[in-house]
């Protein structure tokens, strides 16, 4: 063993499954006392202004920290900065010059990792920034990025930021058609893509999809990274190889002086509830929130190796797989491939090999590993882990504890971060040095942010009660500033309750400390015989049964009760579905929540329909049980699952 593992958490002696930071964790943490919340709440604008001064280098200081003209707001008005300068140049001037910025792990085991130091990354970014310029890209132009998890993706993003171009990354597992829709909406001028990449042992050709995606869009130039050396179609005068353009590119490019409110990027939401929205993030506020949330949520220190498993195509990949850690000067791990290639322990072998200390993933992945069993993580020494994170969906208690025990060895806090594409950075979660860490309870509002849980009429809920989660002014600096070309859609976020940002998520106030439990999307809440039932809470009850790995509950119409829950359940691989099991599950719900929550029907399925980001699409399940049209399914990862479920529920086309 390389070193003795440290216990970073301790159990609350009074309450089961409530954990607090150990003295070691407190001692090490950047923030370790409740006073930070108190200090921040005194004057939130002043608090963020202080963070902005300390965390970011500005070319010119702002005139006014915050200005609000609802539904619009600005941060660091007239402040000037460049985010690539903050992520690169300022580190290159220090000892961090030779520190690993990115450790890239390819999927094939016989291929070597690539390590880019801050200096390497800076040189590549400067060169690619000059390449973009020679392709005619100017400040404010949109550049599409359709790349898998290879370092060129961060290089391309930072190069755009360096010259003030707006990047719009599209998840590489999206089809050409989805790319095309987004590129048309963004009116991108240039696309950066790749010949292909490795995924689960297969060679995926991406260029053919990219070609479909370009059709009919304003894209004039395409830069193609040669990852595989495949034979791909290159259109003369339009398509260029990355390495050809980089060969003679100048390795220094002055960073563009950007206004704090200049657009940094556009990113389309996951599309769980409907058509994706092009969310607009602006430079200054985003940089400040990305820096401080990365630093405090994950307690990032120079010696850490931070692995955020989210694909760069999602906001989590943007903020914690690129900007946040790089702004902090941290070392990030980036992995190209699938978690189950060549075996079900690939992720854990990577954690062991590179000594990953901070690990951030999604409940969907955790539940997948639960299904595969403990033996896979057990093959590896995971003692380097210090902090675990989760994001994307409510995490059920079983999955939280499984993660805590089997990955964190019962030593590491689980930081359950609630946030959205729209919020740019995390907003509700426990901080490692402060705690508490409670399964299914995300935590408190990040210092300097302000949330409330309201009823329909806008009155705040009491502790223990559930309602609608909103954010109050001053809005967090990293929040969206608009929806691209769709201000009407933007205004909707602020039109449900006056002067408040409506999250579309349900929440329950947990305790006097200000902890909040997320209870699922508002659209998914059921009303059974007059009682409000949240999906997350009912799903949590069902997944606490030992036979169940994953579950989604939706409301079906009912003549007498109004609505009744229907549960779609995925079982552990060693459990067979049976009538007895259905009875047991119903009894289990009766005992955990009560008979009102009792599912009217339980449908067993090997796979729930999910978005490509791994979120359960309850909207589709709802349409299935209501026999309504299924709607847009382009963001669906596994369309076959829907077909199988149609037969199960007797859906008529
Ligand atoms: P769309 O808005 O297009 O339907 P989406 O909401 O899935 O897509 P994202 O911005 O990727 O797009 O996801 C944010 C949502 O994910 C949140 O609003 C919330 O419903 C859910 N979520 C994220 N993190 C958590 C968490 N820690 N706990 C509970 N829910 C979470
Ligand atoms: Mg959303």
XYZ file of C-alpha atoms and ligand atoms in Angstrom:
685
model
C 0.000 0.000 0.000
C 1.282 3.408 -0.981
C -0.040 5.285 2.034
C -2.326 4.800 4.968
C -5.900 5.756 4.106
C -7.311 8.720 5.993
C -10.832 8.763 7.333
C -12.395 11.962 6.073
C -15.822 11.553 7.661
C -17.297 10.532 10.964
C -20.752 9.259 11.759
C -23.216 11.323 13.741
C -23.561 9.475 17.045
C -27.199 10.545 17.352
C -28.538 9.803 13.890
C -28.030 6.887 11.572
C -26.716 7.707 8.128
C -25.762 11.267 8.946
C -22.066 12.023 8.560
C -19.793 14.935 9.407
C -16.288 15.868 8.296
C -13.529 14.334 10.402
C -10.943 16.585 12.026
C -8.505 15.731 9.216
C -10.949 16.868 6.590
C -11.809 20.024 8.494
C -8.165 20.864 8.968
C -7.455 20.479 5.308
C -10.583 22.100 3.881
C -10.621 25.591 2.369
C -13.819 26.286 4.270
C -14.649 24.509 7.473
C -17.052 26.578 9.545
C -20.698 27.571 9.328
C -19.625 31.185 9.633
C -19.004 31.254 5.875
C -22.769 30.995 5.283
C -23.472 33.695 7.804
C -20.826 36.033 6.420
C -22.069 35.521 2.854
C -25.727 36.085 3.717
C -24.979 39.464 5.292
C -24.255 40.986 1.908
C -24.305 38.532 -0.957
C -23.135 40.987 -3.589
C -20.191 42.068 -1.451
C -19.386 38.413 -0.797
C -19.246 37.555 -4.513
C -17.286 40.715 -5.235
C -14.682 39.567 -2.725
C -14.592 36.110 -4.309
C -14.281 37.679 -7.757
C -11.294 39.756 -6.637
C -9.553 36.839 -4.965
C -10.296 34.086 -7.472
C -9.922 35.756 -10.852
C -7.365 38.042 -12.473
C -9.094 40.975 -14.139
C -7.594 43.158 -16.840
C -9.815 45.919 -15.545
C -11.868 45.973 -12.396
C -15.659 46.328 -12.613
C -17.524 49.564 -11.889
C -20.429 47.899 -10.191
C -20.529 44.338 -8.825
C -24.203 43.591 -9.553
C -26.965 45.277 -11.494
C -30.465 43.955 -11.805
C -33.236 44.969 -14.182
C -35.563 42.037 -13.956
C -35.586 39.584 -15.565
C -32.036 40.602 -16.529
C -29.039 40.968 -14.255
C -25.343 41.601 -14.727
C -22.295 40.786 -12.678
C -19.074 42.755 -12.524
C -20.344 45.465 -14.846
C -17.599 46.764 -17.190
C -15.079 44.364 -15.682
C -12.621 42.987 -18.257
C -11.003 39.566 -18.254
C -10.212 36.515 -20.319
C -11.086 33.103 -18.931
C -8.334 31.273 -20.867
C -5.812 33.702 -19.382
C -7.128 32.751 -15.955
C -7.079 29.029 -16.713
C -3.611 29.027 -18.301
C -1.355 32.075 -18.373
C -1.538 32.855 -14.715
C -0.495 29.275 -13.852
C 2.244 29.174 -16.454
C 3.850 32.125 -14.681
C 4.212 30.057 -11.492
C 5.592 26.675 -10.444
C 2.453 25.158 -11.955
C 3.971 25.622 -15.412
C 5.162 22.005 -15.344
C 2.259 20.619 -13.365
C -0.092 18.151 -15.108
C -3.213 19.978 -16.200
C -4.755 17.016 -18.031
C -3.966 13.336 -17.689
C -5.713 11.760 -20.628
C -6.436 8.035 -20.607
C -7.299 6.413 -23.943
C -9.721 3.505 -24.003
C -7.454 0.847 -25.577
C -5.232 -0.661 -22.910
C -2.266 -0.891 -25.251
C -2.239 2.828 -25.916
C -0.322 5.164 -23.618
C -1.833 8.001 -21.604
C -1.076 11.586 -22.624
C -0.137 14.167 -20.037
C -0.424 17.854 -20.811
C 1.244 20.210 -18.387
C -0.127 23.703 -17.978
C 2.601 24.868 -20.303
C 1.711 22.231 -22.922
C -1.964 23.067 -22.706
C -1.253 26.764 -22.926
C 0.929 26.304 -26.035
C -1.705 24.177 -27.795
C -4.492 26.605 -26.915
C -2.487 29.568 -28.205
C -1.741 27.749 -31.430
C -5.307 26.672 -31.985
C -6.539 30.169 -31.200
C -4.333 31.386 -34.055
C -5.659 28.602 -36.288
C -9.219 29.735 -35.624
C -8.222 33.271 -36.508
C -6.765 32.167 -39.827
C -10.054 30.396 -40.531
C -11.748 33.750 -40.167
C -13.220 33.300 -36.701
C -13.790 36.601 -34.924
C -14.989 37.683 -31.533
C -18.662 36.777 -31.088
C -18.674 34.134 -33.881
C -20.000 30.716 -32.932
C -17.785 27.653 -33.212
C -19.336 24.200 -32.998
C -17.335 21.548 -31.170
C -18.301 17.944 -31.839
C -15.550 15.986 -30.163
C -15.271 12.985 -27.881
C -13.253 12.940 -24.661
C -9.829 13.813 -26.030
C -7.710 16.778 -24.899
C -8.409 18.590 -28.166
C -11.864 19.313 -26.803
C -10.542 21.420 -23.913
C -7.954 22.951 -26.253
C -10.681 23.975 -28.709
C -12.927 25.398 -25.984
C -10.132 27.425 -24.412
C -8.936 28.606 -27.830
C -12.412 29.947 -28.573
C -12.467 31.663 -25.196
C -9.040 33.131 -25.907
C -10.190 34.953 -29.032
C -13.691 35.705 -27.780
C -15.480 33.225 -30.038
C -18.546 31.543 -28.561
C -18.274 27.771 -28.382
C -21.160 25.406 -28.553
C -20.193 21.850 -27.716
C -22.442 19.045 -28.917
C -22.183 15.628 -27.257
C -20.327 13.282 -29.610
C -22.885 10.509 -29.141
C -25.583 12.707 -30.636
C -26.483 11.983 -34.234
C -25.638 14.223 -37.155
C -29.260 15.338 -37.151
C -29.047 16.561 -33.550
C -25.783 18.308 -34.364
C -27.390 19.969 -37.357
C -30.337 21.286 -35.324
C -28.000 22.841 -32.772
C -25.594 24.269 -35.366
C -28.481 25.833 -37.247
C -29.812 27.397 -34.079
C -26.364 28.623 -33.025
C -25.490 29.720 -36.602
C -21.999 28.324 -36.223
C -19.339 29.308 -38.736
C -16.704 26.671 -37.987
C -16.934 23.116 -36.680
C -14.209 21.210 -34.850
C -14.589 17.449 -35.039
C -12.636 14.206 -35.260
C -12.237 11.267 -37.618
C -13.380 8.854 -34.938
C -12.822 7.460 -31.460
C -12.853 4.324 -29.343
C -15.969 3.343 -27.459
C -16.480 0.018 -25.738
C -13.900 -1.663 -27.926
C -15.441 -0.383 -31.130
C -14.128 2.232 -33.494
C -16.756 4.911 -33.954
C -16.493 7.077 -37.070
C -17.688 10.541 -36.161
C -16.810 12.396 -39.340
C -19.707 10.841 -41.281
C -22.142 12.114 -38.634
C -20.413 15.488 -38.660
C -20.872 15.659 -42.450
C -24.616 15.137 -42.017
C -24.671 17.732 -39.274
C -22.999 20.388 -41.438
C -25.486 20.101 -44.286
C -27.618 23.184 -44.699
C -25.876 25.056 -41.864
C -23.724 28.177 -42.204
C -20.593 26.157 -41.299
C -17.868 27.075 -43.801
C -14.769 25.450 -42.346
C -14.257 22.169 -40.560
C -11.218 21.180 -38.526
C -10.775 17.429 -38.139
C -8.628 15.901 -35.393
C -6.882 12.727 -36.482
C -7.503 10.439 -33.527
C -7.825 7.109 -35.313
C -6.190 7.536 -38.701
C -9.374 6.354 -40.394
C -10.129 6.911 -44.002
C -12.677 9.717 -43.905
C -14.260 12.011 -46.429
C -12.448 15.375 -46.549
C -14.100 18.112 -48.598
C -11.538 20.274 -50.355
C -11.649 23.902 -49.281
C -13.905 23.105 -46.350
C -12.242 20.379 -44.293
C -8.742 20.650 -42.809
C -6.726 18.335 -40.606
C -6.057 19.739 -37.148
C -2.383 18.699 -37.250
C -1.807 20.332 -40.631
C -3.174 23.639 -39.412
C -1.311 23.401 -36.106
C 2.058 22.585 -37.675
C 2.976 26.159 -38.467
C 0.659 28.001 -36.125
C 2.210 30.698 -33.963
C 2.389 29.617 -30.333
C 1.429 32.929 -28.903
C -1.918 34.596 -29.202
C -2.844 37.606 -27.122
C -5.974 36.906 -25.109
C -8.916 39.009 -26.253
C -10.043 41.511 -23.651
C -13.553 40.342 -22.874
C -16.269 42.179 -21.087
C -17.598 40.400 -18.034
C -20.962 40.143 -19.804
C -19.625 38.938 -23.174
C -20.948 35.481 -24.047
C -18.529 32.648 -23.263
C -20.569 29.736 -24.554
C -23.911 28.327 -25.586
C -24.946 24.922 -24.398
C -28.136 23.051 -25.055
C -29.819 21.394 -22.029
C -30.118 17.622 -21.715
C -33.631 17.577 -23.109
C -35.171 15.454 -20.353
C -38.420 17.366 -20.347
C -38.612 18.460 -23.971
C -36.753 20.253 -26.683
C -33.288 21.403 -25.539
C -32.763 25.115 -24.905
C -29.623 27.010 -25.950
C -28.450 28.324 -22.606
C -26.188 31.403 -22.700
C -23.347 31.787 -20.208
C -21.337 34.973 -19.882
C -17.667 35.278 -19.072
C -17.094 37.033 -15.743
C -19.798 35.637 -13.502
C -19.341 32.150 -14.882
C -15.589 32.236 -14.249
C -16.114 33.315 -10.655
C -18.700 30.642 -9.895
C -16.774 27.908 -11.729
C -13.609 28.728 -9.793
C -15.097 28.878 -6.311
C -17.511 25.989 -6.626
C -14.749 23.731 -8.005
C -12.439 24.783 -5.190
C -14.874 24.559 -2.274
C -17.258 21.762 -3.311
C -14.425 19.369 -4.051
C -11.940 20.975 -1.719
C -9.425 21.019 -4.567
C -5.780 21.270 -3.587
C -2.681 21.224 -5.713
C -1.888 17.593 -5.002
C -5.363 16.337 -5.953
C -6.243 14.409 -9.067
C -9.778 15.372 -9.983
C -11.846 13.113 -12.197
C -15.226 14.330 -13.337
C -16.641 11.510 -15.456
C -19.258 13.666 -17.189
C -18.894 14.016 -20.919
C -17.807 17.426 -22.080
C -21.107 17.658 -23.981
C -22.922 18.414 -20.710
C -22.619 21.397 -18.463
C -20.921 19.253 -15.821
C -18.191 18.532 -18.358
C -17.845 22.244 -19.106
C -17.625 23.483 -15.549
C -15.904 20.572 -13.801
C -14.187 18.830 -16.711
C -12.675 22.027 -18.092
C -13.101 25.535 -16.684
C -13.439 25.028 -12.910
C -10.436 22.771 -12.263
C -8.218 24.619 -14.750
C -9.061 27.969 -13.187
C -7.960 26.412 -9.894
C -4.712 25.100 -11.417
C -5.751 21.537 -10.585
C -4.833 18.256 -12.254
C -7.776 16.728 -14.115
C -8.156 13.217 -15.367
C -9.938 12.685 -18.666
C -10.945 9.236 -19.907
C -11.900 8.537 -23.480
C -13.934 5.391 -23.183
C -16.631 3.297 -21.593
C -16.783 2.317 -17.904
C -17.089 -1.362 -18.798
C -14.256 -1.783 -21.251
C -12.482 -4.155 -21.332
C -14.010 -5.170 -18.002
C -16.517 -3.871 -15.500
C -13.737 -2.475 -13.310
C -12.204 -0.069 -15.802
C -13.060 3.061 -13.839
C -11.677 1.637 -10.601
C -8.506 0.520 -12.302
C -8.051 4.115 -13.484
C -8.704 5.502 -10.001
C -6.060 3.149 -8.623
C -3.494 3.677 -11.354
C -3.571 7.480 -11.300
C -4.375 7.925 -7.608
C -7.573 9.846 -8.254
C -8.481 11.711 -5.085
C -11.672 13.529 -6.053
C -14.233 11.654 -8.087
C -17.452 13.134 -9.485
C -20.075 11.085 -11.294
C -23.827 10.572 -11.753
C -26.389 8.436 -9.904
C -27.105 6.559 -13.126
C -23.488 5.355 -13.223
C -23.512 4.454 -9.544
C -26.658 2.358 -10.002
C -25.093 0.636 -12.990
C -22.098 -0.339 -10.878
C -24.421 -1.541 -8.115
C -26.057 -3.824 -10.630
C -22.660 -5.205 -11.637
C -21.764 -5.935 -8.020
C -19.161 -5.052 -5.411
C -16.573 -7.459 -6.665
C -15.413 -5.030 -9.364
C -14.396 -2.113 -7.166
C -13.013 -4.612 -4.629
C -10.363 -5.661 -7.100
C -8.707 -2.278 -6.654
C -7.069 -0.198 -4.001
C -9.174 2.953 -3.911
C -7.458 4.466 -0.886
C -6.400 7.571 -2.802
C -10.029 8.749 -2.869
C -10.826 11.626 -0.561
C -14.030 13.154 -1.864
C -16.888 11.737 -3.917
C -19.455 13.765 -5.799
C -22.697 13.125 -7.619
C -24.889 15.138 -9.966
C -27.670 14.843 -12.497
C -30.615 13.307 -10.716
C -31.830 12.796 -7.194
C -29.710 10.041 -5.681
C -31.600 7.391 -3.744
C -30.365 6.335 -0.325
C -29.290 2.835 -1.447
C -27.108 4.228 -4.219
C -25.645 6.917 -1.945
C -24.677 4.325 0.680
C -23.355 1.923 -1.912
C -21.147 4.669 -3.322
C -20.081 5.782 0.138
C -19.194 2.249 1.283
C -17.965 0.480 -1.816
C -16.168 3.294 -3.590
C -15.338 5.622 -0.718
C -14.614 2.770 1.696
C -16.789 4.565 4.258
C -14.042 7.216 4.491
C -15.095 9.894 1.998
C -17.929 12.393 2.044
C -20.453 12.165 -0.787
C -21.156 15.642 -2.130
C -24.552 15.564 -3.832
C -24.574 18.652 -6.021
C -27.847 20.054 -7.270
C -27.616 22.373 -10.246
C -28.684 22.781 -13.879
C -27.300 23.734 -17.266
C -28.953 27.070 -16.608
C -27.099 27.680 -13.346
C -23.595 27.216 -14.824
C -22.181 25.874 -11.574
C -23.313 23.945 -8.542
C -25.743 25.656 -6.198
C -27.038 23.319 -3.515
C -24.697 20.859 -1.830
C -22.840 20.200 1.399
C -19.298 21.509 1.589
C -16.670 18.889 2.487
C -15.223 20.670 5.512
C -18.615 21.650 6.908
C -21.164 18.895 6.242
C -23.455 17.255 7.146
C -23.569 14.535 4.506
C -26.992 12.942 4.453
C -28.195 10.505 1.785
C -30.932 12.067 -0.441
C -30.336 15.535 1.059
C -28.187 17.641 -1.247
C -27.295 20.261 1.358
C -27.394 24.022 1.712
C -27.335 26.845 -0.805
C -23.756 27.647 -1.793
C -22.569 30.622 0.261
C -23.812 33.811 -1.338
C -26.777 32.155 -3.039
C -30.302 32.204 -1.871
C -33.009 29.611 -2.463
C -36.496 29.152 -1.201
C -39.111 26.427 -1.286
C -42.543 27.844 -2.065
C -46.092 26.634 -2.390
C -48.255 27.410 -5.422
C -49.237 30.811 -4.108
C -45.639 31.774 -3.407
C -45.604 31.331 0.356
C -42.471 29.767 1.834
C -42.817 26.208 3.102
C -41.925 25.149 6.620
C -39.283 22.637 7.588
C -40.366 19.153 6.558
C -42.652 20.431 3.819
C -42.212 20.056 0.087
C -42.801 22.622 -2.627
C -41.190 24.378 -5.565
C -37.531 25.317 -5.517
C -36.727 28.883 -6.547
C -33.660 31.088 -6.497
C -33.870 34.618 -5.197
C -31.968 37.784 -6.019
C -29.057 38.355 -6.265
C -28.912 35.517 -8.786
C -25.724 33.477 -8.682
C -23.013 34.943 -10.965
C -22.799 31.863 -13.171
C -26.520 31.793 -13.951
C -27.715 31.946 -17.544
C -28.132 35.410 -18.997
C -30.476 34.415 -21.793
C -31.713 31.620 -24.007
C -30.046 31.984 -27.370
C -32.348 33.746 -29.844
C -35.260 33.003 -27.560
C -35.692 35.710 -24.902
C -39.313 34.667 -24.462
C -38.142 31.288 -23.245
C -35.673 33.017 -20.938
C -38.399 35.170 -19.437
C -40.412 32.067 -18.563
C -37.887 31.193 -15.870
C -38.818 34.393 -14.088
C -42.534 34.482 -14.814
C -43.853 31.730 -12.534
C -43.080 33.710 -9.377
C -42.324 37.385 -9.664
C -38.667 38.363 -9.252
C -37.587 34.753 -8.723
C -35.892 32.138 -10.841
C -38.102 29.072 -11.141
C -36.047 25.860 -11.210
C -38.831 23.450 -12.268
C -37.628 21.151 -9.483
C -39.423 20.133 -6.339
C -37.715 20.351 -2.966
C -38.295 19.784 0.725
C -36.848 21.883 3.495
C -34.929 19.483 5.647
C -33.808 21.223 8.828
C -33.033 24.510 10.552
C -29.522 24.475 9.124
C -31.001 25.144 5.694
C -30.445 21.723 4.170
C -32.630 20.897 1.203
C -33.755 17.602 -0.289
C -34.512 17.609 -3.999
C -37.675 15.663 -4.726
C -37.749 15.489 -8.525
C -39.071 17.547 -11.367
C -42.192 19.550 -10.741
C -43.852 18.112 -13.868
C -43.545 14.667 -12.348
C -45.286 15.341 -9.037
C -48.443 13.254 -8.535
C -51.632 14.051 -6.727
C -53.046 10.843 -5.300
C -56.369 11.223 -3.512
C -55.471 14.802 -2.699
C -51.941 14.015 -1.457
C -48.863 15.358 -3.209
C -46.328 12.635 -3.895
C -42.893 13.352 -5.215
C -41.213 10.951 -7.609
C -37.848 10.992 -5.852
C -39.300 10.102 -2.479
C -41.422 7.245 -3.780
C -38.566 5.977 -5.921
C -36.288 6.163 -2.919
C -38.701 3.946 -0.981
C -38.875 1.365 -3.757
C -35.127 1.274 -4.381
C -34.547 0.713 -0.681
C -35.900 -2.813 -1.278
C -32.918 -5.108 -1.671
C -34.106 -6.609 -4.970
C -34.310 -3.233 -6.737
C -31.527 -1.343 -8.466
C -33.374 1.450 -10.196
C -36.896 2.705 -10.397
C -38.997 5.415 -11.998
C -42.473 6.324 -10.874
C -45.012 8.216 -12.955
C -48.638 9.164 -12.517
C -51.393 7.377 -14.402
C -54.924 8.790 -14.453
C -57.431 7.138 -12.115
C -61.202 7.674 -11.985
C -61.524 7.921 -8.232
C -58.121 8.936 -6.907
C -57.309 11.374 -9.703
C -53.862 9.905 -10.215
C -52.117 6.743 -9.127
C -48.411 5.880 -9.230
C -47.120 3.331 -11.696
C -43.618 2.063 -10.921
C -41.111 0.900 -13.515
C -38.553 -1.227 -11.739
C -35.147 -2.637 -12.679
C -34.070 -5.567 -10.524
C -30.651 -6.743 -9.446
C -29.257 -9.060 -12.090
C -29.563 -12.077 -9.770
C -33.266 -11.513 -8.980
C -36.156 -12.902 -11.052
C -39.419 -10.939 -11.329
C -42.431 -12.661 -9.717
C -45.932 -11.958 -8.412
C -44.610 -12.472 -4.918
C -42.012 -9.771 -5.483
C -44.743 -7.356 -6.598
C -46.601 -8.048 -3.357
C -43.403 -7.573 -1.353
C -42.648 -4.268 -3.043
C -46.142 -2.966 -2.364
C -45.859 -4.008 1.272
C -42.498 -2.282 1.393
C -43.992 0.999 0.104
C -46.853 0.730 2.619
C -44.335 0.365 5.405
C -41.961 3.092 4.178
C -44.318 5.873 3.060
C -47.860 4.604 3.560
C -50.680 3.065 1.528
C -51.489 6.325 -0.338
C -48.174 5.981 -2.139
C -48.873 2.353 -3.075
C -48.152 1.800 -6.788
C -51.216 0.817 -8.775
C -49.001 -1.195 -11.068
C -45.401 -2.379 -11.098
C -43.709 -2.972 -14.420
C -40.371 -4.779 -14.469
C -37.865 -3.675 -17.063
C -34.193 -4.301 -17.716
C -33.715 -0.766 -18.922
C -35.468 2.500 -18.255
C -35.581 5.039 -21.083
C -32.784 7.545 -20.479
C -31.359 10.652 -22.050
C -27.865 10.445 -23.433
C -26.704 12.050 -20.222
C -28.164 9.096 -18.321
C -31.238 10.728 -16.836
C -34.473 8.790 -16.608
C -37.069 10.205 -19.024
C -40.208 10.004 -16.932
C -41.984 12.062 -19.567
C -41.914 9.042 -21.901
C -43.097 6.645 -19.209
C -45.924 9.025 -18.456
C -46.997 9.091 -22.096
C -46.862 5.297 -22.127
C -49.184 4.836 -19.161
C -51.520 7.543 -20.443
C -51.517 6.294 -23.987
C -50.478 9.710 -25.224
C -48.095 10.550 -28.091
C -44.473 9.944 -27.035
C -43.139 13.282 -28.360
C -39.549 14.209 -29.168
C -37.157 11.319 -28.576
C -33.994 12.621 -30.231
C -32.212 12.989 -26.899
C -33.010 9.387 -25.946
C -30.057 7.032 -25.487
C -31.933 3.726 -25.710
C -35.018 3.925 -27.942
C -35.326 0.100 -27.890
C -36.333 0.294 -24.228
C -39.438 2.252 -25.181
C -40.508 -0.334 -27.717
C -40.266 -3.120 -25.137
C -42.196 -1.115 -22.569
C -44.975 -0.365 -25.056
C -45.827 -4.063 -25.106
C -45.587 -4.317 -21.316
C -48.088 -1.546 -20.683
C -50.331 -2.287 -23.679
C -49.631 1.028 -25.421
C -51.600 1.531 -28.611
C -49.929 3.606 -31.331
P -34.191 19.877 -19.963
O -34.142 21.109 -19.136
O -33.880 20.105 -21.393
O -35.402 19.039 -19.732
P -32.413 18.678 -18.012
O -33.189 19.459 -17.017
O -32.264 17.212 -17.776
O -32.965 18.912 -19.488
P -29.808 19.528 -17.137
O -29.614 20.976 -17.000
O -28.681 18.686 -17.605
O -30.961 19.300 -18.179
O -30.278 18.903 -15.768
C -30.644 19.664 -14.638
C -31.693 18.920 -13.843
O -31.160 17.672 -13.348
C -32.153 19.613 -12.595
O -33.136 20.579 -12.888
C -32.684 18.464 -11.756
O -33.980 18.070 -12.176
C -31.707 17.368 -12.074
N -30.612 17.309 -11.081
C -29.326 17.642 -11.277
N -28.584 17.407 -10.180
C -29.424 16.936 -9.241
C -29.262 16.512 -7.879
N -28.087 16.514 -7.282
N -30.365 16.109 -7.217
C -31.565 16.105 -7.816
N -31.776 16.463 -9.088
C -30.725 16.879 -9.801
Mg -33.930 21.387 -17.110
